[in-house]
Coordinates of C-alpha atoms in Angstrom, one line a residue:
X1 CA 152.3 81.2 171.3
X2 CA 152.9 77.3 172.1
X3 CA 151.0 74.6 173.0
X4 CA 151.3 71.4 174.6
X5 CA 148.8 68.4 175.6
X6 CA 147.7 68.0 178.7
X7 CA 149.2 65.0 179.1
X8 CA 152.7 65.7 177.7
X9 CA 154.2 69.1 177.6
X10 CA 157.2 68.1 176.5
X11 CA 155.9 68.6 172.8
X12 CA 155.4 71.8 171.5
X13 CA 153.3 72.7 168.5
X14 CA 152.0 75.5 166.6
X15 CA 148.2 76.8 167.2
X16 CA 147.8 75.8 163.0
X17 CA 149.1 72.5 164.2
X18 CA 146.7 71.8 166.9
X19 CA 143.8 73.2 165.3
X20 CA 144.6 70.9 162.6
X21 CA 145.2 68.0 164.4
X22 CA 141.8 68.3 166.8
X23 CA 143.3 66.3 169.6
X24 CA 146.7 65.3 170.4
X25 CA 148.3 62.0 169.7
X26 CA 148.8 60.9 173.6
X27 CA 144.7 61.8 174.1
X28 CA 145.6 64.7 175.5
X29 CA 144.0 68.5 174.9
X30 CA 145.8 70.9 173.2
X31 CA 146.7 73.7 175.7
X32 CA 148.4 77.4 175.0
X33 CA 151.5 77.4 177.6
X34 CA 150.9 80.8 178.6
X35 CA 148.2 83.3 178.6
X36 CA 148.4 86.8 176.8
X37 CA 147.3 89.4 178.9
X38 CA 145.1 92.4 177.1
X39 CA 147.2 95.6 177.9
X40 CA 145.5 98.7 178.2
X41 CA 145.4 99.7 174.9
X42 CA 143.9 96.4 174.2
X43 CA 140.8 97.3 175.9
X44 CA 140.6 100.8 174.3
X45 CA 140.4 99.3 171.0
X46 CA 137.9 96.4 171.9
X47 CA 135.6 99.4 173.3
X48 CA 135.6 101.0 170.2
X49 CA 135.2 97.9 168.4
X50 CA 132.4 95.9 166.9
X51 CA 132.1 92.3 168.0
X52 CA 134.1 90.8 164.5
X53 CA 136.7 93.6 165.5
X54 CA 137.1 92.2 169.1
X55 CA 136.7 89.1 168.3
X56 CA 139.8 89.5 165.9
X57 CA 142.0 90.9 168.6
X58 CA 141.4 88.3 171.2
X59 CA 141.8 85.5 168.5
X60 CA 145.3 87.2 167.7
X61 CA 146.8 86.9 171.0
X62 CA 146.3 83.0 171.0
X63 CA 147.0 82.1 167.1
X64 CA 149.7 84.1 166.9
X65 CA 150.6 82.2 163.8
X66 CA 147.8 83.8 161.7
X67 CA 148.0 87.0 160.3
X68 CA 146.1 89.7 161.6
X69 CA 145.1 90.4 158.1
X70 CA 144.0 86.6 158.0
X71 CA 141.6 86.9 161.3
X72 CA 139.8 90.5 160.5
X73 CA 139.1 88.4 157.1
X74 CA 138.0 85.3 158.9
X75 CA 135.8 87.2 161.7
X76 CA 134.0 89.6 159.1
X77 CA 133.0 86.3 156.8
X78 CA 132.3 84.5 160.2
X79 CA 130.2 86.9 161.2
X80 CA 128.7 88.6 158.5
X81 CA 125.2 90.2 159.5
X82 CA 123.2 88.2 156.9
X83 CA 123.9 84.7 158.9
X84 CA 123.2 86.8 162.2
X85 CA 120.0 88.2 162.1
X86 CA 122.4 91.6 162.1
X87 CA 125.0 93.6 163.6
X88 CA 124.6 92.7 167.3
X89 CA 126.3 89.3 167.1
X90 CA 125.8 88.8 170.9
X91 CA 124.0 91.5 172.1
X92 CA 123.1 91.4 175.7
X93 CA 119.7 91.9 177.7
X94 CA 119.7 93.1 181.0
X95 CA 117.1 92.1 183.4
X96 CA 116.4 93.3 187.3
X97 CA 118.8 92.3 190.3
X98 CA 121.9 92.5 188.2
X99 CA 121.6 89.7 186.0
X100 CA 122.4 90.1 182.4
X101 CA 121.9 87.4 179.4
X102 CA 124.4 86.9 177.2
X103 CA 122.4 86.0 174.2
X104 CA 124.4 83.6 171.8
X105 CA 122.2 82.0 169.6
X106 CA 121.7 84.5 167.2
X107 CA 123.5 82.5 164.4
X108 CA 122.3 80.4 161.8
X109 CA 121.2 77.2 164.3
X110 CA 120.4 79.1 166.7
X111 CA 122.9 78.4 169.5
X112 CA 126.1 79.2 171.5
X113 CA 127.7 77.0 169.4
X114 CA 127.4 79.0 166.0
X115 CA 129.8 81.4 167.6
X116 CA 132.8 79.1 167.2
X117 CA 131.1 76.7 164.9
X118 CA 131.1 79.6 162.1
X119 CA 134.6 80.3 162.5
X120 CA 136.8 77.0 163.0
X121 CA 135.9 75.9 159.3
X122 CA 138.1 78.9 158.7
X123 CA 140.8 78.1 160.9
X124 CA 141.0 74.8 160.3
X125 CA 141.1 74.7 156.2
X126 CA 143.6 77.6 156.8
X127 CA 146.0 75.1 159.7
X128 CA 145.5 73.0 157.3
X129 CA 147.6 74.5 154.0
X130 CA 149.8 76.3 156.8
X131 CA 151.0 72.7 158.3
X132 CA 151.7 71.6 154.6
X133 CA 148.4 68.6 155.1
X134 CA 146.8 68.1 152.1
X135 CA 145.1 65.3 153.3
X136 CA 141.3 65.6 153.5
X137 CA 140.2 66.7 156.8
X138 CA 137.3 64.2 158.5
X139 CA 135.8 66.0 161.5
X140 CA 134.3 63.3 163.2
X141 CA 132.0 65.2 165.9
X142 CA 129.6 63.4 169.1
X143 CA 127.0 65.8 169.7
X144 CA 124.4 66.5 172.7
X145 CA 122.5 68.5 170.0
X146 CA 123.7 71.4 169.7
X147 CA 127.2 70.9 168.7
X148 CA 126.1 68.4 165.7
X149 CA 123.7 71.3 163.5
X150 CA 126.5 74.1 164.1
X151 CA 129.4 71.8 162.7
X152 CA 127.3 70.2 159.8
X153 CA 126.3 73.9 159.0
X154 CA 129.9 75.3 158.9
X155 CA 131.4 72.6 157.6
X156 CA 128.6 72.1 154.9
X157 CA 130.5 71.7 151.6
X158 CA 134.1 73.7 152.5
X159 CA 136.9 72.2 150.2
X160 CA 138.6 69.9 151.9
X161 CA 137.0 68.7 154.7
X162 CA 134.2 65.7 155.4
X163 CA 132.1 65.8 158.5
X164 CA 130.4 62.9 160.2
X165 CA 128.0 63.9 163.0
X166 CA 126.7 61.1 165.9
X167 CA 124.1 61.5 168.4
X168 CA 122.6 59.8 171.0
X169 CA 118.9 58.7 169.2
X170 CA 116.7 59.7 172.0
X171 CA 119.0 62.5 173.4
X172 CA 118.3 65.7 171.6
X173 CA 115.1 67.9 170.9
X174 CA 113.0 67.3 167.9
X175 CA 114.2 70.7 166.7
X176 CA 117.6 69.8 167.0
X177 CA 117.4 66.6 165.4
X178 CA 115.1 68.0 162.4
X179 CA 118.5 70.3 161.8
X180 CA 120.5 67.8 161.8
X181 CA 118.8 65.0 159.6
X182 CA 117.7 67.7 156.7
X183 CA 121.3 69.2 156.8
X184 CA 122.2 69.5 153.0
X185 CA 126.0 69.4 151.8
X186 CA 127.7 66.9 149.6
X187 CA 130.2 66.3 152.7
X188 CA 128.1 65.8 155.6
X189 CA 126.9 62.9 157.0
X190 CA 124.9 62.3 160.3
X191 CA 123.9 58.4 162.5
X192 CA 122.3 58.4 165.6
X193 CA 123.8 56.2 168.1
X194 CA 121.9 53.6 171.0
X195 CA 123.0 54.8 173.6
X196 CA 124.0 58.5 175.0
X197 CA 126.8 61.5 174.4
X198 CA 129.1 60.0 176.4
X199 CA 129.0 56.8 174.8
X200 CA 129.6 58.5 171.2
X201 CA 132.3 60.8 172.9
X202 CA 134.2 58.5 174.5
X203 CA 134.0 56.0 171.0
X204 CA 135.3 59.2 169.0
X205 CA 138.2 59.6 171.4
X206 CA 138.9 56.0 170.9
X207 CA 139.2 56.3 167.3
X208 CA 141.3 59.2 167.3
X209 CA 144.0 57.2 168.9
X210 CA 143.5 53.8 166.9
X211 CA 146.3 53.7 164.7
X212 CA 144.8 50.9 162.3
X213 CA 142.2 53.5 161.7
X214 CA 144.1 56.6 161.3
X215 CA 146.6 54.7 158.7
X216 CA 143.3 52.9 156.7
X217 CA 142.3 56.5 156.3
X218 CA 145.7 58.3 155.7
X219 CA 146.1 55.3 152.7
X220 CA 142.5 56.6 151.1
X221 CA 144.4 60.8 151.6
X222 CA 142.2 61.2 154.8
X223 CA 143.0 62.4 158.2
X224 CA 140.8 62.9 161.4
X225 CA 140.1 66.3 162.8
X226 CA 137.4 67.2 165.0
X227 CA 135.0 70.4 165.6
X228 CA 133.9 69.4 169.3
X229 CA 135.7 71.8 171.8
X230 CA 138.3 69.4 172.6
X231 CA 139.7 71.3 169.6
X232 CA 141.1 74.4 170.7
X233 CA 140.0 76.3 167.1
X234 CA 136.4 75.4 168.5
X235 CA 137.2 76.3 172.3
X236 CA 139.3 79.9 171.3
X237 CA 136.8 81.9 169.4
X238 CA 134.5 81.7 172.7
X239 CA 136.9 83.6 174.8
X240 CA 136.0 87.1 173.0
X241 CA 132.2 86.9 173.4
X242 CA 132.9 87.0 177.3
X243 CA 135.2 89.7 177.1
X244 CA 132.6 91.3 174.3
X245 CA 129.9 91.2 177.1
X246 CA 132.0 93.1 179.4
X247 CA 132.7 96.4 176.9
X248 CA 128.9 96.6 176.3
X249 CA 128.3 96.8 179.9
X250 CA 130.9 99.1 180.7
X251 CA 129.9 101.4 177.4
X252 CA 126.0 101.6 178.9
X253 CA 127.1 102.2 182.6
X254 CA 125.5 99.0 183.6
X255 CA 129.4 97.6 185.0
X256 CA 132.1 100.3 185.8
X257 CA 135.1 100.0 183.9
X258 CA 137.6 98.0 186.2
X259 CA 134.9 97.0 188.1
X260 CA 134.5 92.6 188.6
X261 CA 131.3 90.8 187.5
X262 CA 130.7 87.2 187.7
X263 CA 130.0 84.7 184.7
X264 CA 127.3 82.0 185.3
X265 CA 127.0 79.1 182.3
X266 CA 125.1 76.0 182.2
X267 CA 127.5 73.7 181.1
X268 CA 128.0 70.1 180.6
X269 CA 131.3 69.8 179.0
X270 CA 132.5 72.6 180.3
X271 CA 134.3 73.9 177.1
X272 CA 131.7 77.3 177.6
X273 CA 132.8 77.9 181.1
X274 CA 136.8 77.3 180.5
X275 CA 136.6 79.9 177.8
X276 CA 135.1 82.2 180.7
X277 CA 137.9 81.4 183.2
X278 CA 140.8 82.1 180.1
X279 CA 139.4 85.1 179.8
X280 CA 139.6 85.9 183.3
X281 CA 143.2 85.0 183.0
X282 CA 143.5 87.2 179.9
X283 CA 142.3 90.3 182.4
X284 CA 138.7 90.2 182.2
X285 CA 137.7 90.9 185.7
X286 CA 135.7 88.1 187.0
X287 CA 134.8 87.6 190.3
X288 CA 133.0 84.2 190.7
X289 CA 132.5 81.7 187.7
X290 CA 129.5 79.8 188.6
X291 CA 129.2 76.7 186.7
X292 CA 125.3 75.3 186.0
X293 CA 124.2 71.7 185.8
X294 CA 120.9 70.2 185.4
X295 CA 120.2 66.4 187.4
X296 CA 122.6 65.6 185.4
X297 CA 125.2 67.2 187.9
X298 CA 128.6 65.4 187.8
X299 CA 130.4 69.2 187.9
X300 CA 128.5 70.5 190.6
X301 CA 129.3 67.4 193.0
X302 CA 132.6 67.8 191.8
X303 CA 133.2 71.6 192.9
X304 CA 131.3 71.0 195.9
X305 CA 132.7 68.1 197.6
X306 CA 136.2 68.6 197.5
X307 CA 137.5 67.8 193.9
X308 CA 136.1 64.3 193.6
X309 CA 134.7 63.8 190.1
X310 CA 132.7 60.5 190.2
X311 CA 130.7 59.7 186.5
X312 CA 129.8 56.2 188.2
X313 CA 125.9 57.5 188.5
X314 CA 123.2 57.5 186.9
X315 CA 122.7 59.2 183.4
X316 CA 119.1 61.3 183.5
X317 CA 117.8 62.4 180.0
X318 CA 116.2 66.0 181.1
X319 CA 114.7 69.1 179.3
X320 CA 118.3 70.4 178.9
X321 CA 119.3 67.4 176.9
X322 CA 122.7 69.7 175.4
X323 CA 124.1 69.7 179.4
X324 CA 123.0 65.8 179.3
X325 CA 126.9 64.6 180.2
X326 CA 128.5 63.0 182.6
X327 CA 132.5 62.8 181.3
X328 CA 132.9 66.1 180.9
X329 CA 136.3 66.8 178.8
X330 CA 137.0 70.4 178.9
X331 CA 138.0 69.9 182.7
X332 CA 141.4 68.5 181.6
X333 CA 142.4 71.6 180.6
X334 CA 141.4 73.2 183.6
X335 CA 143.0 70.6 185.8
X336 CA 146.2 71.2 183.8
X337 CA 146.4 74.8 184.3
X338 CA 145.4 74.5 188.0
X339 CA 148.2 71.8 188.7
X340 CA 150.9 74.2 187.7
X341 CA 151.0 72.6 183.5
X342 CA 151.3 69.0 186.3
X343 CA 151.2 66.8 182.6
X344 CA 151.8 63.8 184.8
X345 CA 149.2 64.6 187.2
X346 CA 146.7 65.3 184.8
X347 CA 147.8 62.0 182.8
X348 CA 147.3 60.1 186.3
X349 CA 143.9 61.5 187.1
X350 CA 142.7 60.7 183.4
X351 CA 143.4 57.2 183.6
X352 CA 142.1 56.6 187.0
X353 CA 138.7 58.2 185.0
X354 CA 139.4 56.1 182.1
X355 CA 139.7 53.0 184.9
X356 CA 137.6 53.6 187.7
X357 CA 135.2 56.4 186.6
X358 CA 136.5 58.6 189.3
X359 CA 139.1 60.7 190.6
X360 CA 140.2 63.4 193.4
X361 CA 142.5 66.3 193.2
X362 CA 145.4 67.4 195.4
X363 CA 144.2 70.1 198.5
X364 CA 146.5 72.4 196.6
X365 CA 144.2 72.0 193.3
X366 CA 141.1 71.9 195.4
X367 CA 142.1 75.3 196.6
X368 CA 142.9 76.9 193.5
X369 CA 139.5 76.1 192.1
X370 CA 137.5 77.1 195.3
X371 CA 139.1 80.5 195.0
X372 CA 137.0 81.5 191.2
X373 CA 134.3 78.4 191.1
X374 CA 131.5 77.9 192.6
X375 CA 128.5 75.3 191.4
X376 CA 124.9 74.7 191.6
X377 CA 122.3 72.4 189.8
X378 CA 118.6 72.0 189.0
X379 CA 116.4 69.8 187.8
X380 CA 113.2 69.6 185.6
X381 CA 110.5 71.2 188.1
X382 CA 112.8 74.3 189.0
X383 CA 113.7 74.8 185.2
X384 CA 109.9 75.0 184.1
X385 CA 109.3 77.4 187.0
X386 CA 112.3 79.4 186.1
X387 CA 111.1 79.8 182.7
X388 CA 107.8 80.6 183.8
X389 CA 108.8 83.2 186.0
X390 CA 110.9 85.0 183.9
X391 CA 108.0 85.1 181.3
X392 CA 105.8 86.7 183.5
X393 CA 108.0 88.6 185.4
X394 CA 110.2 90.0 183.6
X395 CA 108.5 89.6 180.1
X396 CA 111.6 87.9 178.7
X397 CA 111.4 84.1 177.4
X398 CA 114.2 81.7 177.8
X399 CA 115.2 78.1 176.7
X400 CA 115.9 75.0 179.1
X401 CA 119.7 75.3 179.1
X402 CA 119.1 79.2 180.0
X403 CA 117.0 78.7 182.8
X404 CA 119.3 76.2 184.3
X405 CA 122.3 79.0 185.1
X406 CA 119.5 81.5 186.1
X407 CA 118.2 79.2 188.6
X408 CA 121.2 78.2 189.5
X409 CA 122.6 82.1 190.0
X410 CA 119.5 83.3 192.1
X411 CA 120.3 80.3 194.5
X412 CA 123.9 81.3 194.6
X413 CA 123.2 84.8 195.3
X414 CA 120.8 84.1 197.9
X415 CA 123.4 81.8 199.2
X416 CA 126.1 84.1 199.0
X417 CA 124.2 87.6 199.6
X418 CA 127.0 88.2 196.2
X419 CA 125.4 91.0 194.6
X420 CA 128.2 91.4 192.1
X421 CA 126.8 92.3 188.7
X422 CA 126.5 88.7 186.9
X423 CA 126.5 88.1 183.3
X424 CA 124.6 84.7 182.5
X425 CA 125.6 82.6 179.4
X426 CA 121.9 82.0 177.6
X427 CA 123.4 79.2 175.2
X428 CA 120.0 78.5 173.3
X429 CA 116.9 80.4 171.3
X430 CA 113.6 79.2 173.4
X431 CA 112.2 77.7 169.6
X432 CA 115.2 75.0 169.7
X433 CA 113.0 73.8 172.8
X434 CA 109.3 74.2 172.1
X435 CA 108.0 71.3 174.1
X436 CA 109.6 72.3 177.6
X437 CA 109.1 75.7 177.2
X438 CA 105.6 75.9 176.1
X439 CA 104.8 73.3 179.2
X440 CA 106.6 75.2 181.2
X441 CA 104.3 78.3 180.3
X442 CA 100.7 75.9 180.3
X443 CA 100.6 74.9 177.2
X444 CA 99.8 71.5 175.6
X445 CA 102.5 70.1 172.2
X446 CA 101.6 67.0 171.2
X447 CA 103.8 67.1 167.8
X448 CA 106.9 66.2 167.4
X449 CA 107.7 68.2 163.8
X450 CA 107.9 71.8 163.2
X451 CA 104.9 72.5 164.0
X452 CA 105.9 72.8 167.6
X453 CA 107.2 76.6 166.7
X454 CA 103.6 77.5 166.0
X455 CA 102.2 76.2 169.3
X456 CA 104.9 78.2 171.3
X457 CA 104.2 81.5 168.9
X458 CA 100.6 81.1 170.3
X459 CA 101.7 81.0 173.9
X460 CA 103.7 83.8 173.7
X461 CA 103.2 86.0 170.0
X462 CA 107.3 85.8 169.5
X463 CA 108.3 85.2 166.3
X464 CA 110.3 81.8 165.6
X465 CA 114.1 82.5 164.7
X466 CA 114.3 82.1 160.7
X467 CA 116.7 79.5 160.1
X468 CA 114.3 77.2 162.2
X469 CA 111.2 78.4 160.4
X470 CA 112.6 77.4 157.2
X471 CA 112.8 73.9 158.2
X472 CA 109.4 73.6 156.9
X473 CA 108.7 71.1 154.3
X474 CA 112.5 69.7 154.8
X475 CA 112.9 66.0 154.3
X476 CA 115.0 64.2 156.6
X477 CA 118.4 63.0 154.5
X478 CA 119.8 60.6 157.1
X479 CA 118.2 57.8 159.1
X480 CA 121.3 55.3 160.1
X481 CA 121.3 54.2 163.9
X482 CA 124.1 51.9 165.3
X483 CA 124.7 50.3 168.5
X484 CA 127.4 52.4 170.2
X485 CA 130.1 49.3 170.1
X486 CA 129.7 49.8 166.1
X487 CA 131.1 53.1 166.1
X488 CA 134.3 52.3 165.2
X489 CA 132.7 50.8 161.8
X490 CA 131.1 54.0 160.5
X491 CA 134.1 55.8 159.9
X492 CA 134.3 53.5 156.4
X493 CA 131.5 55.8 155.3
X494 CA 134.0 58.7 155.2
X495 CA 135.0 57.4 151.7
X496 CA 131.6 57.6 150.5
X497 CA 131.6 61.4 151.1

């Protein structure tokens, strides 16, 4: 297996290489030149497989430069039932009308991105010796939340590597920013940044192609990686949970075997939902893939008028701050597959972004996409009320990001009259959230600490997850904000590490 950047195929590299490497020199994404298709065999053995089993099989196809010895080693520490709650890594809860939640945020900060987050620190130390680096690796990561507690916790102390978390300072939930700040590790690091995730994204991309800084840090035996999904180690191990959803279904009768569903995820950089469409390509059979946005809804405009994406808008800060984007980088990679692996086009339409904050694909490409997208959004008011409604309804409680792709699904399948079983990505435990959810049930939380988990137990008599309950008592390690022009400056703290 290859891969190329989405900007020049010309250069071929190794899956070690990119994983390593994060991002490729030309700003481009890492991309896998073809896709491996699961044979039939393939699916026998993922039926009769547990998730570290399946997720070893997928992860084989694409890094076909790790041994499969290597992966079934990586999976089973990635994975291991004492950082899971237990055995059902991403169990899935079917509700009435179809509609089954994908839970995966059963890890240890309790979200979707644990699922990768656990096992890139694994690939990438491994990329590392197999490329010859012996450079330190400094994952430099921009966060919406989420992203930031799952990298500082599997990167937290692993030989080799140095981790620098930024996040937009009034951006995130109180829970996730109590994760972050306590985070212990001798490696980590973590500054809040004026202004919001695309401001700290589009700085990190920056520095990845600044040469004076790359060399300062080479000279001190560092190099840059990162653990955002622009890596493809981050973006690979969420294929299998997709195609992991499927064999439960099929193995309780829910789905028949053969049979299409759709896959609905509320997504704001859309690394979550590309995984869904590889798999797809991989075999999976997937119907519709219905892409969720809150106010915030830069990807639904896009699918809906035509292919023109158009970040000049403004930026809202909602109850789903983790979808809270508006340059959403994962769609490179889709636009690169859907231009027939055009690296010029996709090089084009990036620097008209990069220039003008807008763009609009060919009819050809705008074809291609309407056949397997289709998009909706909500805002504040209808994610409250979704919440509220599956509580009472259905008895099942939900965070803000989750409530977003079930909102927008029922609209699509009233729309549509699609009655296609749907599997819907719930990227988030309801605790990570207390204030939203709890208002959006009637109640009152006037805290802003931990204590938030107690008013939400009260509401509803669910137990928080553990690894948030234990932040009681924590002390907050890191309290550095910059302006986001400064940046650039922090990454002189890497030697400090």
């Amino acid at each position: 297996m290859e891969y190329v950047s989405t900007r020049n195929k010309g250069k071929k590299v190794s899956s070690a290489f990119a994983i390593a490497s994060g991002i490729a020199p030309d700003g481009g994404l890492y991309c896998p030149t073809t896709f491996p298709e699961l044979t039939k065999s393939d699916w026998e053995t993922l039926a009769a497989s547990d998730y570290k089993g399946r997720a070893a099989l997928v992860l084989g196809k694409f890094l076909t430069d790790f041994s499969a010895e290597e992966l079934k080693d990586f999976t089973e520490k990635a994975y291991a039932p004492d950082r899971w709650g237990g055995t059902d890594t991403a169990p899935v809860v079917s509700l009435s009308g179809g509609r089954h939640i994908l839970e995966l945020w059963h890890g240890p900060t309790c979200a979707f991105k644990d699922m990768a987050l656990q096992m890139l620190p694994h690939l990438l130390t491994a990329s590392l010796k197999k490329t010859g680096e012996t450079r330190t690796a400094c994952i430099l990561v921009a966060t919406s939340g989420d992203t930031g507690t799952a990298a500082l916790n599997g990167f937290a102390d692993v030989p080799g590597t140095k981790i620098m978390v930024y996040y937009p300072v009034h951006g995130v939930s109180p829970m996730q920013k109590l994760q972050m700040v306590t985070q212990e590790g001798k490696n980590v690091s973590v500054c809040a940044v004026n202004g919001n995730f695309d401001d700290a994204q589009s700085a990190l991309k920056r520095i990845f192609t600044d040469q004076d800084t790359i060399e300062k840090l080479s000279a001190q035996g560092m190099m840059l990686s990162s653990a955002n999904s622009i890596n493809w180690g981050r973006l690979a191990p969420q294929i299998a949970y997709y195609i992991s959803a499927y064999c439960d279904l099929t193995a309780r009768g829910a789905v028949e075997p053969g049979s299409p569903v759709n896959i609905c995820v509320p997504t704001g950089n859309f690394g979550n939902i590309l995984a869904a469409y590889i798999a797809k390509q991989m075999g999976l059979p997937v119907h519709k893939l219905i892409c969720a946005s809150n106010r915030n809804n830069v990807l639904t405009d896009f699918f809906k008028s035509g292919g023109t994406y158009d970040r000049n808008r403004p930026f809202y800060t909602t109850a789903s701050p983790s979808m809270d984007i508006l340059i959403s980088s994962n769609l490179e990679r889709l636009l690169f597959y859907i231009s027939g692996q055009n690296d010029e086009a996709v090089r084009n339409l990036m620097e008209q972004l990069s220039q003008n904050g807008t763009y609009t694909i060919t009819p050809e490409m705008q074809a291609a996409l309407a056949e397997l997208f289709d998009a909706g959004s909500c805002d504040d008011n209808q994610t409250a009320d979704t919440i509220r409604r599956l509580h009472e309804n259905e008895k099942y409680l939900c965070d803000t990001h989750t409530a977003v792709a079930v909102s927008v699904y029922e609209d699509y399948r009233a729309r549509t009259n699609d009655t296609t079983p749907t599997i819907i990505a719930s990227t988030a435990s309801p605790f990570k959230f207390c204030k939203s959810v709890a208002e959006a049930l009637g109640g009152t939380v006037k805290c802003e600490d931990v204590t938030q988990l107690d008013v939400l137990h009260g509401l509803t008599g669910q137990q928080p997850p553990a690894p948030l309950a234990a932040l009681r008592g924590k002390q907050p390690r890191f309290d550095r904000v910059v302006e986001k022009e400064d940046i650039l400056s922090t990454t002189s703290l890497l030697a400090e590490l």
